[in-house]
Amino acid sequence: MKYKYLPHTSEAKFIAYGKNIDEVFRNSALAMFNILGETTKVKPKKELNIKIKAKSYESLLYDFLDELLFLHDTKRIFVHDVKNIKIKDFELTGTVECDDLKNYELKSELKAITYNGMIIRKTKKGYEATVVVDI
Amino acid sequence: MTDWDKKLKLIEKDVYEIAKEGNMQVPLKIFASEKLIEKIKKDDSIQQGINVACLPGIQKQSIMMPDAHQGYGFPVGGVAAFDIETGGISPGGIGFDINCGVRLLTTNLERKDVEPKIKQIMNELFNNIPCGVGGESTLRLTDQELDEVLNTGLDWTLKNGYAQKEDLEKCEENGHMKTADSSKVSQRAKSRGRKQLGTLGAGNHFVEVQIVDEIYDKEIAKIFGITKKDQVVVMIHSGSRGLGHQVCSDYLRAIEDQFSDIVNKLPEKDLAYAPTNSKLAKDYLGAMSSSANFGWCNRQLITFYVRKAFNNTFGDKTKLNLVYDVAHNIAKVEEYKIDNELKKLYVHRKGATRAFGPGHKEIPKIYRDVGQPIILPGSMGTASYVLVGTDKAMNETFSSTPHGAGRLMSRHEANSLFTGEQITKDLEKQKIYIKAASVRGISEEAPNAYKDVDEVVKVADEVGIGKKIVRLRPLGVIKG
């Protein structure tokens, strides 16, 4: 399982899984965009490279999701996937595969990423991250 | 889950208290009926209210409204006032959607004029107001123009022909917070906002064509411009869009980086605050006020489109007058008597509406004798209300009252229980016509996913923190 949604009265909450920290970041991105639509149906017509640096895994995850939301809002794109994620010393690089937003009907919009109950932890199988996004 | 029954003490009808204990600086007070407190107990909101009560500089009490529910950091439906000297200002205590709020417009039309043309007017509104995720602003603002929007709010809309002079008089802060400073708004936030000025957005944001269903106080209603049953009115619910969301994110992260010693001690990072005497607090105030100005301009532009749509459908003689525009996600510097001493406080309202009682100098002159109008929207397809501010709110809740029905069910749960098609049909049976940017989004906003707005208003009215004046019900809904 890549991720699952958890109950939260007003916002959207999910837990993402991964064998390693890179994969947990990728699956967090997928979980976030699948709140709005279906990423599997998005054609990967465009590629955008991203680079983000922070001071901890939590703030890096916050900034990573915030950057994706920023690109979604300002470049008017919908995400298919984030490939080649590499994280070293709290610096992330990766490639966003996406298409123009206008080709898809989304059911809602994302306001922001929150720190509400955000946890990234090591498990027996790898890593997991819990995130709440404001919608 | 904590057994709150042991801690909650009913101190008067519909008022519960959790006494100060542990790190709490003040008690937590919850305004709720027996029915609503049961719902409030079910999520994390009470714990969040207690967390707020632990923050330094908090005055008198941490407050939760009858429509309160779990948020992030602070609960939604929460009010907290912090000493301007010893407290802080917290982006999470205001919410990501800075100056999310509502405005109400009266019309000179009646139900009999509008009902036969309801589809026509709703389609006209839908075509005029950019909404939904894909809805893009029709304006192309230069950097300088965007700065003017942020710095001068509704003054910009008046100058550019989007507003009438009376609109400014009937808006909280006259739609222009003087503490705004656009240079404190990041380029990221400006980029997100630029294409969204004059757009409704999605989620619970809406434009509704409503009729007056019941008038509880004829005299005050008349002063507000509501004269009879079946009069048609229009309600607009939207905020500062991506610009405000990004401002909140930017400052939450900046506080985390600059005040890590404070943030690391908090039970939740979203409670992060900048001490009021810090530069970052002043910067955030400038950015938050700019976002609030953007929010008022956004609702004003939507008003401009609404007026156009009504004139196109019902002729040029159709007049839409603003009753009032009030924010429900904002922080303000206000003065209150604390232990017989007049103090300046940062009042944070996150999902709560300002409710100044009669005589307050910030109420427009024409309303000053009766109190500030409060616009309280219900969930999609249910009733909405107009209330008036009271002296009791001034004493009990730092002049605050509820902001709506308040969510009850997660969006995920609502999606699994309802479909957009079914809800559309149910609303049609009640003769409510809905136009939505996304049919799939309708299920998340199902009326049953929210608390009962009638019950929320009943509590506010009976406790005395907002007096019921008019009940409204929808004929048509534009859902973003």
Coordinates of C-alpha atoms in Angstrom, one line a residue:
Chain A
M1 CA 0.0 0.0 0.0
K2 CA 1.3 3.5 -1.0
Y3 CA -0.9 5.5 1.4
K4 CA -4.3 5.5 3.1
Y5 CA -6.7 8.2 4.2
L6 CA -7.6 8.7 7.9
P7 CA -10.6 10.5 9.4
H8 CA -10.4 14.2 10.2
T9 CA -13.5 16.4 10.8
S10 CA -12.5 19.4 8.6
E11 CA -9.3 18.6 6.7
A12 CA -7.9 15.7 4.8
K13 CA -5.5 13.4 6.6
F14 CA -3.4 10.6 5.2
I15 CA -0.6 8.3 6.1
A16 CA 2.0 7.5 3.4
Y17 CA 4.3 4.5 3.4
G18 CA 7.7 3.8 1.7
K19 CA 10.6 1.4 1.8
N20 CA 12.8 4.4 2.3
I21 CA 12.5 8.2 2.9
D22 CA 12.5 9.0 -0.8
E23 CA 9.6 6.7 -1.5
V24 CA 7.6 8.1 1.5
F25 CA 7.9 11.6 0.1
R26 CA 6.7 10.4 -3.4
N27 CA 3.7 8.6 -1.9
S28 CA 2.8 11.6 0.2
A29 CA 2.6 13.7 -3.0
L30 CA 0.4 11.0 -4.6
A31 CA -1.8 10.9 -1.5
M32 CA -2.2 14.7 -1.6
F33 CA -3.1 15.0 -5.2
N34 CA -5.5 12.0 -5.1
I35 CA -7.6 14.0 -2.7
L36 CA -8.5 16.2 -5.6
G37 CA -8.6 13.8 -8.5
E38 CA -6.9 10.7 -9.9
T39 CA -3.2 11.0 -10.6
T40 CA -3.2 7.8 -12.6
K41 CA -5.5 9.4 -15.2
V42 CA -3.1 12.4 -15.7
K43 CA -0.9 12.2 -18.7
P44 CA 2.7 12.9 -17.9
K45 CA 3.1 15.5 -20.7
K46 CA 5.3 18.0 -18.8
E47 CA 8.3 17.7 -16.5
L48 CA 9.3 20.2 -13.8
N49 CA 12.5 19.8 -11.8
I50 CA 12.4 20.8 -8.1
K51 CA 15.0 21.3 -5.5
I52 CA 14.2 22.0 -1.8
K53 CA 16.3 22.4 1.3
A54 CA 15.1 22.3 4.9
K55 CA 16.3 21.6 8.4
S56 CA 14.5 18.4 9.3
Y57 CA 12.5 15.7 7.5
E58 CA 9.2 17.2 8.7
S59 CA 10.0 20.7 7.5
L60 CA 11.3 19.2 4.2
L61 CA 8.1 17.3 3.7
Y62 CA 6.1 20.5 4.5
D63 CA 8.1 22.5 2.0
F64 CA 8.0 19.7 -0.7
L65 CA 4.2 19.5 -0.5
D66 CA 4.0 23.3 -0.3
E67 CA 6.1 23.6 -3.5
L68 CA 3.9 21.1 -5.4
L69 CA 0.8 23.0 -4.3
F70 CA 2.5 26.2 -5.4
L71 CA 3.2 24.7 -8.9
H72 CA -0.3 23.3 -9.1
D73 CA -1.8 26.7 -8.3
T74 CA 0.5 29.0 -10.3
K75 CA 1.5 26.9 -13.3
R76 CA -2.0 25.5 -13.4
I77 CA -0.9 21.8 -13.6
F78 CA -2.1 18.6 -12.1
V79 CA 0.4 16.1 -10.9
H80 CA 0.8 12.6 -12.3
D81 CA 3.8 11.5 -10.3
V82 CA 7.1 12.8 -8.8
K83 CA 10.0 10.8 -10.2
N84 CA 13.7 10.4 -9.2
I85 CA 13.3 11.8 -5.7
K86 CA 16.6 11.9 -4.0
I87 CA 17.0 13.2 -0.5
K88 CA 20.4 13.9 1.1
D89 CA 21.2 16.1 4.1
F90 CA 17.6 17.3 4.1
E91 CA 17.9 18.4 0.5
L92 CA 15.4 17.0 -2.0
T93 CA 15.6 16.9 -5.8
G94 CA 13.1 15.4 -8.1
T95 CA 11.0 15.6 -11.3
V96 CA 7.3 16.4 -11.3
E97 CA 5.5 14.7 -14.1
C98 CA 2.3 16.6 -14.9
D99 CA -0.2 18.0 -17.4
D100 CA -2.3 21.2 -17.7
L101 CA -4.9 21.5 -15.1
K102 CA -7.6 22.5 -17.6
N103 CA -7.7 18.9 -19.0
Y104 CA -9.1 17.5 -15.8
E105 CA -12.1 18.0 -13.5
L106 CA -11.1 18.2 -9.9
K107 CA -13.5 18.0 -7.1
S108 CA -11.9 20.4 -4.6
E109 CA -8.9 22.6 -4.0
L110 CA -6.1 22.5 -1.6
K111 CA -5.5 25.5 0.7
A112 CA -2.3 24.6 2.5
I113 CA -0.2 21.9 4.2
T114 CA -0.5 21.9 8.0
Y115 CA 1.8 20.6 10.7
N116 CA -1.2 19.1 12.5
G117 CA 0.0 15.7 13.8
M118 CA 2.8 15.5 11.2
I119 CA 5.0 12.6 12.0
I120 CA 7.7 10.9 9.9
R121 CA 8.9 7.7 11.5
K122 CA 10.9 4.6 10.8
T123 CA 8.9 1.3 10.9
K124 CA 9.9 -2.3 10.5
K125 CA 9.1 -2.1 6.8
G126 CA 10.6 1.3 6.1
Y127 CA 9.1 4.7 6.8
E128 CA 5.7 6.3 7.2
A129 CA 4.5 9.9 7.2
T130 CA 1.3 11.3 8.6
V131 CA 0.1 14.6 7.1
V132 CA -3.0 16.8 7.3
V133 CA -3.8 19.2 4.5
D134 CA -6.2 22.0 4.7
I135 CA -8.9 21.8 2.0
Chain B
M1 CA -10.1 9.1 23.8
T2 CA -10.3 11.3 26.9
D3 CA -13.4 11.1 29.0
W4 CA -14.3 14.7 28.9
D5 CA -17.4 14.2 31.0
K6 CA -15.3 14.2 34.1
K7 CA -13.7 17.5 33.3
L8 CA -16.6 19.4 31.7
K9 CA -18.6 21.4 34.1
L10 CA -21.9 23.0 33.1
I11 CA -21.7 26.4 34.7
E12 CA -24.9 27.9 33.2
K13 CA -27.4 26.7 30.5
D14 CA -25.4 26.0 27.3
V15 CA -22.1 27.1 28.8
Y16 CA -19.4 24.5 29.8
E17 CA -16.1 25.0 31.4
I18 CA -12.9 23.1 31.9
A19 CA -11.1 24.5 34.9
K20 CA -7.5 25.7 34.7
E21 CA -5.1 22.8 35.4
G22 CA -1.6 21.8 34.4
N23 CA -0.1 24.3 32.0
M24 CA -3.3 26.1 31.3
Q25 CA -3.1 29.8 31.9
V26 CA -6.8 30.3 31.8
P27 CA -9.9 28.0 31.8
L28 CA -11.6 26.8 28.6
K29 CA -15.2 27.9 28.0
I30 CA -17.4 26.1 25.5
F31 CA -20.7 27.5 24.4
A32 CA -22.9 24.6 23.3
S33 CA -26.2 22.8 23.9
E34 CA -26.3 19.3 25.2
K35 CA -26.7 18.1 21.6
L36 CA -23.8 20.0 20.3
I37 CA -21.4 19.3 23.1
E38 CA -21.8 15.6 22.4
K39 CA -20.6 16.2 18.9
I40 CA -17.8 18.5 20.0
K41 CA -16.6 15.7 22.4
K42 CA -16.1 13.3 19.5
D43 CA -13.1 14.8 17.8
D44 CA -9.9 16.5 19.1
S45 CA -11.3 20.0 19.4
I46 CA -11.5 20.1 23.2
Q47 CA -7.9 19.1 23.5
Q48 CA -7.0 21.8 21.0
G49 CA -9.0 24.4 23.0
I50 CA -7.0 23.3 26.1
N51 CA -3.7 23.7 24.2
V52 CA -4.7 27.2 23.3
A53 CA -5.4 27.9 27.0
C54 CA -1.7 27.1 27.7
L55 CA -0.3 29.8 25.4
P56 CA 1.5 32.7 27.1
G57 CA -0.4 36.0 27.4
I58 CA -3.8 34.5 26.9
Q59 CA -6.5 36.5 28.6
K60 CA -9.5 35.5 30.6
Q61 CA -10.4 32.2 28.8
S62 CA -9.9 30.1 25.7
I63 CA -13.3 30.0 24.0
M64 CA -15.1 27.5 21.8
M65 CA -18.2 28.3 19.8
P66 CA -21.2 25.9 19.4
D67 CA -20.1 25.1 15.9
A68 CA -16.5 24.3 17.0
H69 CA -14.7 21.3 15.5
Q70 CA -11.2 20.0 15.2
G71 CA -8.8 22.2 13.2
Y72 CA -5.0 22.3 13.2
G73 CA -3.4 23.9 16.2
F74 CA -6.3 26.0 17.3
P75 CA -9.8 24.5 16.9
V76 CA -12.1 25.9 14.2
G77 CA -14.8 27.9 16.0
G78 CA -12.2 29.1 18.5
V79 CA -11.5 32.6 20.0
A80 CA -8.5 33.6 22.0
A81 CA -7.2 37.0 23.0
F82 CA -3.5 37.6 23.8
D83 CA -2.0 40.5 25.6
I84 CA -0.3 42.8 23.1
E85 CA 2.8 43.1 25.4
T86 CA 3.3 39.5 26.7
G87 CA 1.4 37.4 24.2
G88 CA 1.9 36.4 20.6
I89 CA 0.2 36.4 17.2
S90 CA -0.4 33.0 15.7
P91 CA -1.1 32.3 12.0
G92 CA -2.7 29.0 13.0
G93 CA -5.0 30.9 15.3
I94 CA -6.4 32.7 12.3
G95 CA -6.5 29.9 9.8
F96 CA -5.0 29.4 6.3
D97 CA -7.9 31.2 4.7
I98 CA -7.2 34.7 6.1
N99 CA -10.4 36.8 5.9
C100 CA -12.6 34.0 4.9
G101 CA -15.9 35.7 5.4
V102 CA -19.4 36.4 4.3
R103 CA -21.4 39.3 2.9
L104 CA -25.1 39.7 2.4
L105 CA -26.8 41.8 -0.3
T106 CA -30.4 42.8 -0.3
T107 CA -32.4 43.1 -3.5
N108 CA -35.6 45.0 -4.4
L109 CA -37.0 41.7 -5.8
E110 CA -39.3 39.2 -4.3
R111 CA -39.6 35.4 -4.5
K112 CA -42.4 35.7 -7.1
D113 CA -40.0 37.7 -9.4
V114 CA -37.1 35.3 -9.0
E115 CA -38.5 31.8 -8.6
P116 CA -39.7 31.5 -12.2
K117 CA -36.3 32.6 -13.5
I118 CA -34.2 30.8 -10.9
K119 CA -32.4 28.6 -13.5
Q120 CA -31.7 31.6 -15.7
I121 CA -30.2 33.7 -12.9
M122 CA -28.2 30.9 -11.5
N123 CA -26.7 30.1 -14.9
E124 CA -26.0 33.8 -15.4
L125 CA -24.2 34.0 -12.0
F126 CA -22.3 30.8 -12.8
N127 CA -21.1 32.2 -16.1
N128 CA -20.1 35.5 -14.6
I129 CA -18.2 34.3 -11.5
P130 CA -15.1 32.3 -12.0
C131 CA -15.4 29.3 -9.6
G132 CA -14.1 25.9 -8.9
V133 CA -10.5 24.7 -9.1
G134 CA -10.1 25.8 -12.7
G135 CA -11.8 29.2 -12.2
E136 CA -9.3 31.9 -13.1
S137 CA -9.4 35.7 -12.6
T138 CA -10.5 37.8 -15.5
L139 CA -8.2 40.6 -14.2
R140 CA -4.6 40.9 -15.2
L141 CA -2.9 43.0 -12.5
T142 CA 0.5 44.5 -12.7
D143 CA 2.8 44.2 -9.7
Q144 CA 1.9 47.8 -8.7
E145 CA -1.8 47.2 -9.0
L146 CA -1.6 44.0 -6.9
D147 CA 0.3 46.0 -4.2
E148 CA -2.4 48.6 -4.3
V149 CA -5.1 45.9 -3.8
L150 CA -3.1 44.5 -0.8
N151 CA -2.3 47.9 0.7
T152 CA -5.7 49.7 0.2
G153 CA -8.3 47.0 -0.1
L154 CA -11.7 48.2 -1.0
D155 CA -10.4 51.7 -1.8
W156 CA -8.9 50.1 -4.9
T157 CA -12.2 48.6 -5.9
L158 CA -13.9 52.0 -5.5
K159 CA -11.3 53.7 -7.6
N160 CA -11.6 51.1 -10.3
G161 CA -15.4 51.1 -10.5
Y162 CA -16.1 47.7 -8.8
A163 CA -17.7 49.2 -5.7
Q164 CA -20.1 51.8 -4.6
K165 CA -19.2 54.2 -1.8
E166 CA -21.8 52.6 0.5
D167 CA -20.2 49.2 0.1
L168 CA -17.1 50.5 1.9
E169 CA -19.1 52.0 4.7
K170 CA -20.8 48.6 5.3
C171 CA -17.7 46.5 5.4
E172 CA -15.7 45.5 8.5
E173 CA -12.7 47.9 8.6
N174 CA -14.3 49.7 5.6
G175 CA -12.5 46.9 3.7
H176 CA -9.1 48.5 4.3
M177 CA -6.9 47.4 7.2
K178 CA -4.5 50.2 7.7
T179 CA -1.9 47.8 9.2
A180 CA -1.4 46.2 5.7
D181 CA 2.1 46.1 4.2
S182 CA 2.3 44.4 0.9
S183 CA 6.1 44.2 1.1
K184 CA 5.6 41.6 3.8
V185 CA 3.7 39.3 1.4
S186 CA 6.1 36.9 -0.4
Q187 CA 6.4 36.7 -4.2
R188 CA 5.1 33.1 -3.8
A189 CA 1.9 34.3 -2.2
K190 CA 1.5 37.1 -4.7
S191 CA 1.9 34.6 -7.6
R192 CA -0.8 32.4 -6.1
G193 CA -3.1 35.3 -5.6
R194 CA -2.6 37.1 -8.8
K195 CA -4.8 34.8 -10.9
Q196 CA -7.4 34.3 -8.2
L197 CA -8.7 37.8 -7.5
G198 CA -12.4 37.8 -8.0
T199 CA -12.8 34.0 -8.0
L200 CA -15.0 32.0 -5.6
G201 CA -12.8 29.0 -5.0
A202 CA -14.0 25.6 -4.1
G203 CA -14.8 23.6 -1.0
N204 CA -17.5 25.2 1.2
H205 CA -17.4 28.6 -0.7
F206 CA -20.6 29.6 -2.3
V207 CA -22.9 32.3 -3.7
E208 CA -26.5 31.7 -2.7
V209 CA -29.7 33.4 -3.9
Q210 CA -31.9 33.3 -0.8
I211 CA -35.3 34.5 0.4
V212 CA -36.2 35.9 3.8
D213 CA -37.9 33.0 5.6
E214 CA -38.6 34.5 8.9
I215 CA -38.1 37.9 10.6
Y216 CA -37.6 37.8 14.4
D217 CA -37.0 41.5 15.0
K218 CA -38.8 43.7 12.4
E219 CA -37.2 47.0 13.6
I220 CA -33.6 45.9 13.5
A221 CA -34.2 43.9 10.2
K222 CA -35.6 47.1 8.7
I223 CA -32.4 49.0 9.7
F224 CA -30.4 46.3 7.9
G225 CA -32.5 46.7 4.8
I226 CA -34.6 43.6 5.2
T227 CA -38.2 44.6 5.1
K228 CA -40.4 41.6 4.4
K229 CA -40.7 37.9 4.1
D230 CA -39.9 36.5 0.7
Q231 CA -37.6 39.4 -0.1
V232 CA -34.7 38.1 -2.2
V233 CA -31.1 38.4 -0.9
V234 CA -27.7 37.2 -2.0
M235 CA -25.0 35.7 0.2
I236 CA -21.4 35.4 -0.8
H237 CA -18.9 33.2 1.1
S238 CA -15.2 33.3 0.1
G239 CA -11.8 34.3 1.3
S240 CA -8.4 35.5 0.3
R241 CA -7.7 32.4 -1.9
G242 CA -4.2 31.1 -2.5
L243 CA -2.6 34.4 -1.5
G244 CA -3.9 34.1 2.1
H245 CA -3.1 30.4 2.3
Q246 CA 0.5 31.0 1.2
V247 CA 0.9 33.9 3.7
C248 CA -0.1 31.6 6.5
S249 CA 2.2 28.8 5.3
D250 CA 5.1 31.2 4.8
Y251 CA 4.9 32.7 8.3
L252 CA 4.2 29.4 10.0
R253 CA 7.5 28.2 8.6
A254 CA 9.3 31.4 9.3
I255 CA 8.2 31.3 13.0
E256 CA 9.3 27.6 13.1
D257 CA 12.8 28.6 11.9
Q258 CA 13.2 31.8 13.9
F259 CA 11.5 30.7 17.2
S260 CA 12.4 27.0 17.3
D261 CA 12.9 27.2 21.0
I262 CA 9.2 28.3 21.4
V263 CA 7.9 25.9 18.8
N264 CA 9.6 22.8 20.1
K265 CA 7.9 23.2 23.4
L266 CA 4.4 23.4 21.9
P267 CA 2.2 20.3 21.9
E268 CA 1.6 21.0 18.2
K269 CA 3.6 23.0 15.7
D270 CA 0.5 24.7 14.3
L271 CA 0.2 26.5 17.6
A272 CA 3.3 28.4 16.6
Y273 CA 3.2 32.1 17.5
A274 CA 5.5 35.1 17.1
P275 CA 5.9 37.1 20.3
T276 CA 4.0 40.3 19.7
N277 CA 7.1 42.5 20.3
S278 CA 9.2 40.7 17.6
K279 CA 9.9 41.9 14.1
L280 CA 8.3 38.8 12.7
A281 CA 5.0 39.5 14.5
K282 CA 4.9 43.0 13.0
D283 CA 5.7 41.5 9.5
Y284 CA 3.0 38.9 9.9
L285 CA 0.5 41.6 10.9
G286 CA 1.4 43.5 7.8
A287 CA 1.0 40.4 5.6
M288 CA -2.2 39.2 7.3
S289 CA -3.8 42.6 7.0
S290 CA -2.8 42.7 3.3
S291 CA -4.4 39.3 2.9
A292 CA -7.5 40.5 4.6
N293 CA -7.7 43.5 2.2
F294 CA -7.3 41.0 -0.7
G295 CA -10.2 38.9 0.8
W296 CA -12.5 42.0 0.9
C297 CA -11.5 42.9 -2.7
N298 CA -12.3 39.3 -3.7
R299 CA -15.8 39.4 -2.2
Q300 CA -16.3 42.9 -3.7
L301 CA -15.4 41.7 -7.2
I302 CA -17.8 38.8 -6.8
T303 CA -20.4 41.4 -5.7
F304 CA -19.7 43.3 -8.9
Y305 CA -20.4 40.2 -11.0
V306 CA -23.5 39.4 -9.0
R307 CA -24.9 42.8 -9.7
K308 CA -24.1 42.5 -13.4
A309 CA -25.9 39.1 -13.5
F310 CA -29.0 40.4 -11.7
N311 CA -29.1 43.4 -14.0
N312 CA -28.8 41.2 -17.1
T313 CA -31.6 38.9 -15.8
F314 CA -34.0 41.3 -14.1
G315 CA -33.3 44.6 -15.7
D316 CA -31.3 47.7 -14.8
K317 CA -33.6 48.8 -12.0
T318 CA -32.6 45.9 -9.9
K319 CA -30.7 47.3 -6.9
L320 CA -28.4 45.1 -4.7
N321 CA -27.3 46.8 -1.5
L322 CA -24.7 45.5 0.9
V323 CA -26.0 44.8 4.4
Y324 CA -22.6 44.0 5.8
D325 CA -19.4 42.1 5.1
V326 CA -17.7 40.4 8.0
A327 CA -14.6 38.1 8.3
H328 CA -14.6 34.9 10.3
N329 CA -10.8 34.1 10.1
I330 CA -8.8 37.0 11.3
A331 CA -6.9 38.6 14.2
K332 CA -7.6 42.1 15.3
V333 CA -6.2 44.6 17.9
E334 CA -9.1 45.4 20.1
E335 CA -9.5 46.9 23.6
Y336 CA -11.2 45.1 26.5
K337 CA -11.4 45.6 30.2
I338 CA -9.4 42.9 32.0
D339 CA -9.5 43.1 35.8
N340 CA -10.9 46.7 35.5
E341 CA -8.0 47.7 33.3
L342 CA -8.5 48.6 29.6
K343 CA -6.0 46.5 27.7
K344 CA -5.1 46.2 24.0
L345 CA -5.4 42.6 22.9
Y346 CA -4.8 40.5 19.8
V347 CA -8.1 38.8 19.4
H348 CA -7.8 35.7 17.2
R349 CA -11.0 34.5 15.6
K350 CA -10.7 31.3 13.7
G351 CA -14.1 30.3 12.5
A352 CA -15.8 32.9 14.7
T353 CA -17.5 36.2 13.8
R354 CA -16.9 39.6 15.3
A355 CA -20.1 40.6 17.1
F356 CA -19.8 44.2 18.4
G357 CA -22.7 45.3 20.5
P358 CA -24.6 48.6 20.2
G359 CA -22.6 51.8 20.4
H360 CA -19.2 50.4 19.3
K361 CA -17.3 53.0 17.3
E362 CA -16.3 50.5 14.6
I363 CA -19.9 49.8 13.6
P364 CA -21.2 51.8 10.6
K365 CA -23.1 54.8 11.9
I366 CA -26.5 53.6 10.5
Y367 CA -26.2 50.4 12.5
R368 CA -24.4 51.8 15.6
D369 CA -27.5 52.1 17.8
V370 CA -28.6 48.5 17.3
G371 CA -25.2 46.7 17.0
Q372 CA -23.1 45.1 14.3
P373 CA -24.8 42.8 11.7
I374 CA -23.6 39.2 11.8
I375 CA -23.9 37.1 8.7
L376 CA -24.0 33.4 9.6
P377 CA -24.1 31.0 6.7
G378 CA -25.5 27.5 6.9
S379 CA -24.3 24.5 5.0
M380 CA -25.3 24.0 1.4
G381 CA -29.0 24.0 1.0
T382 CA -29.9 24.8 4.6
A383 CA -30.9 28.0 6.4
S384 CA -28.6 31.0 7.0
Y385 CA -29.1 33.7 9.5
V386 CA -28.6 37.4 10.2
L387 CA -27.9 38.2 13.9
V388 CA -26.8 41.3 15.7
G389 CA -23.9 41.8 18.1
T390 CA -24.6 42.2 21.8
D391 CA -23.1 43.6 25.0
K392 CA -22.9 40.1 26.4
A393 CA -20.6 39.1 23.5
M394 CA -18.4 42.0 24.4
N395 CA -18.1 40.8 28.0
E396 CA -18.1 37.0 27.5
T397 CA -16.4 36.2 24.1
F398 CA -14.3 39.2 23.2
S399 CA -17.2 40.2 20.9
S400 CA -17.4 36.9 19.0
T401 CA -20.2 34.6 17.9
P402 CA -20.3 31.4 15.8
H403 CA -19.5 31.4 12.0
G404 CA -21.8 28.8 10.6
A405 CA -22.9 25.2 10.9
G406 CA -19.5 23.7 11.5
R407 CA -18.4 20.4 10.0
L408 CA -19.5 17.2 11.7
M409 CA -18.2 14.6 9.3
S410 CA -14.9 14.2 7.5
R411 CA -14.9 14.8 3.7
H412 CA -13.8 11.3 3.2
E413 CA -16.7 9.9 5.2
A414 CA -19.2 12.3 3.4
N415 CA -17.8 11.0 0.0
S416 CA -18.5 7.4 1.0
L417 CA -22.0 8.2 2.2
F418 CA -23.4 10.6 -0.4
T419 CA -23.2 11.2 -4.1
G420 CA -23.3 14.6 -5.9
E421 CA -26.2 13.4 -8.1
Q422 CA -28.3 12.3 -5.1
I423 CA -27.8 15.5 -3.2
T424 CA -28.6 17.6 -6.4
K425 CA -31.9 15.6 -6.7
D426 CA -32.7 16.0 -3.0
L427 CA -32.1 19.7 -3.2
E428 CA -34.3 19.9 -6.4
K429 CA -37.1 18.3 -4.4
Q430 CA -36.8 21.2 -2.0
K431 CA -36.9 23.5 -5.0
I432 CA -33.3 24.5 -4.5
Y433 CA -31.4 24.7 -7.8
I434 CA -27.6 24.0 -7.6
K435 CA -24.9 24.8 -10.1
A436 CA -21.5 23.4 -9.2
A437 CA -18.1 23.6 -10.8
S438 CA -17.7 20.0 -9.9
V439 CA -20.5 17.5 -9.3
R440 CA -18.0 15.3 -7.5
G441 CA -17.3 18.1 -5.0
I442 CA -21.0 18.3 -4.0
S443 CA -20.9 15.1 -1.9
E444 CA -18.1 16.5 0.4
E445 CA -20.4 19.5 1.2
A446 CA -23.5 17.4 1.9
P447 CA -25.8 19.2 4.3
N448 CA -25.6 16.1 6.6
A449 CA -21.9 16.4 6.9
Y450 CA -22.5 19.6 8.9
K451 CA -24.0 20.3 12.3
D452 CA -27.5 21.7 12.5
V453 CA -27.2 25.5 11.9
D454 CA -30.6 26.2 13.6
E455 CA -29.2 24.6 16.8
V456 CA -25.9 26.6 16.6
V457 CA -27.9 29.9 16.2
K458 CA -30.3 28.9 19.0
V459 CA -27.4 28.6 21.4
A460 CA -25.9 31.9 20.3
D461 CA -29.2 33.6 20.7
E462 CA -30.2 32.0 24.1
V463 CA -26.8 32.5 25.6
G464 CA -26.9 36.1 24.3
I465 CA -23.7 36.3 22.3
G466 CA -25.6 37.1 19.1
K467 CA -29.3 38.0 18.8
K468 CA -31.3 36.3 16.1
I469 CA -32.8 38.8 13.6
V470 CA -33.6 37.1 10.3
R471 CA -33.7 33.5 9.0
L472 CA -32.9 33.0 5.3
R473 CA -33.3 30.0 3.0
P474 CA -31.8 29.3 -0.4
L475 CA -33.5 29.2 -3.8
G476 CA -30.3 28.6 -5.7
V477 CA -26.7 27.8 -4.9
I478 CA -23.5 28.3 -6.9
K479 CA -21.0 25.9 -5.3
G480 CA -17.3 26.4 -6.1

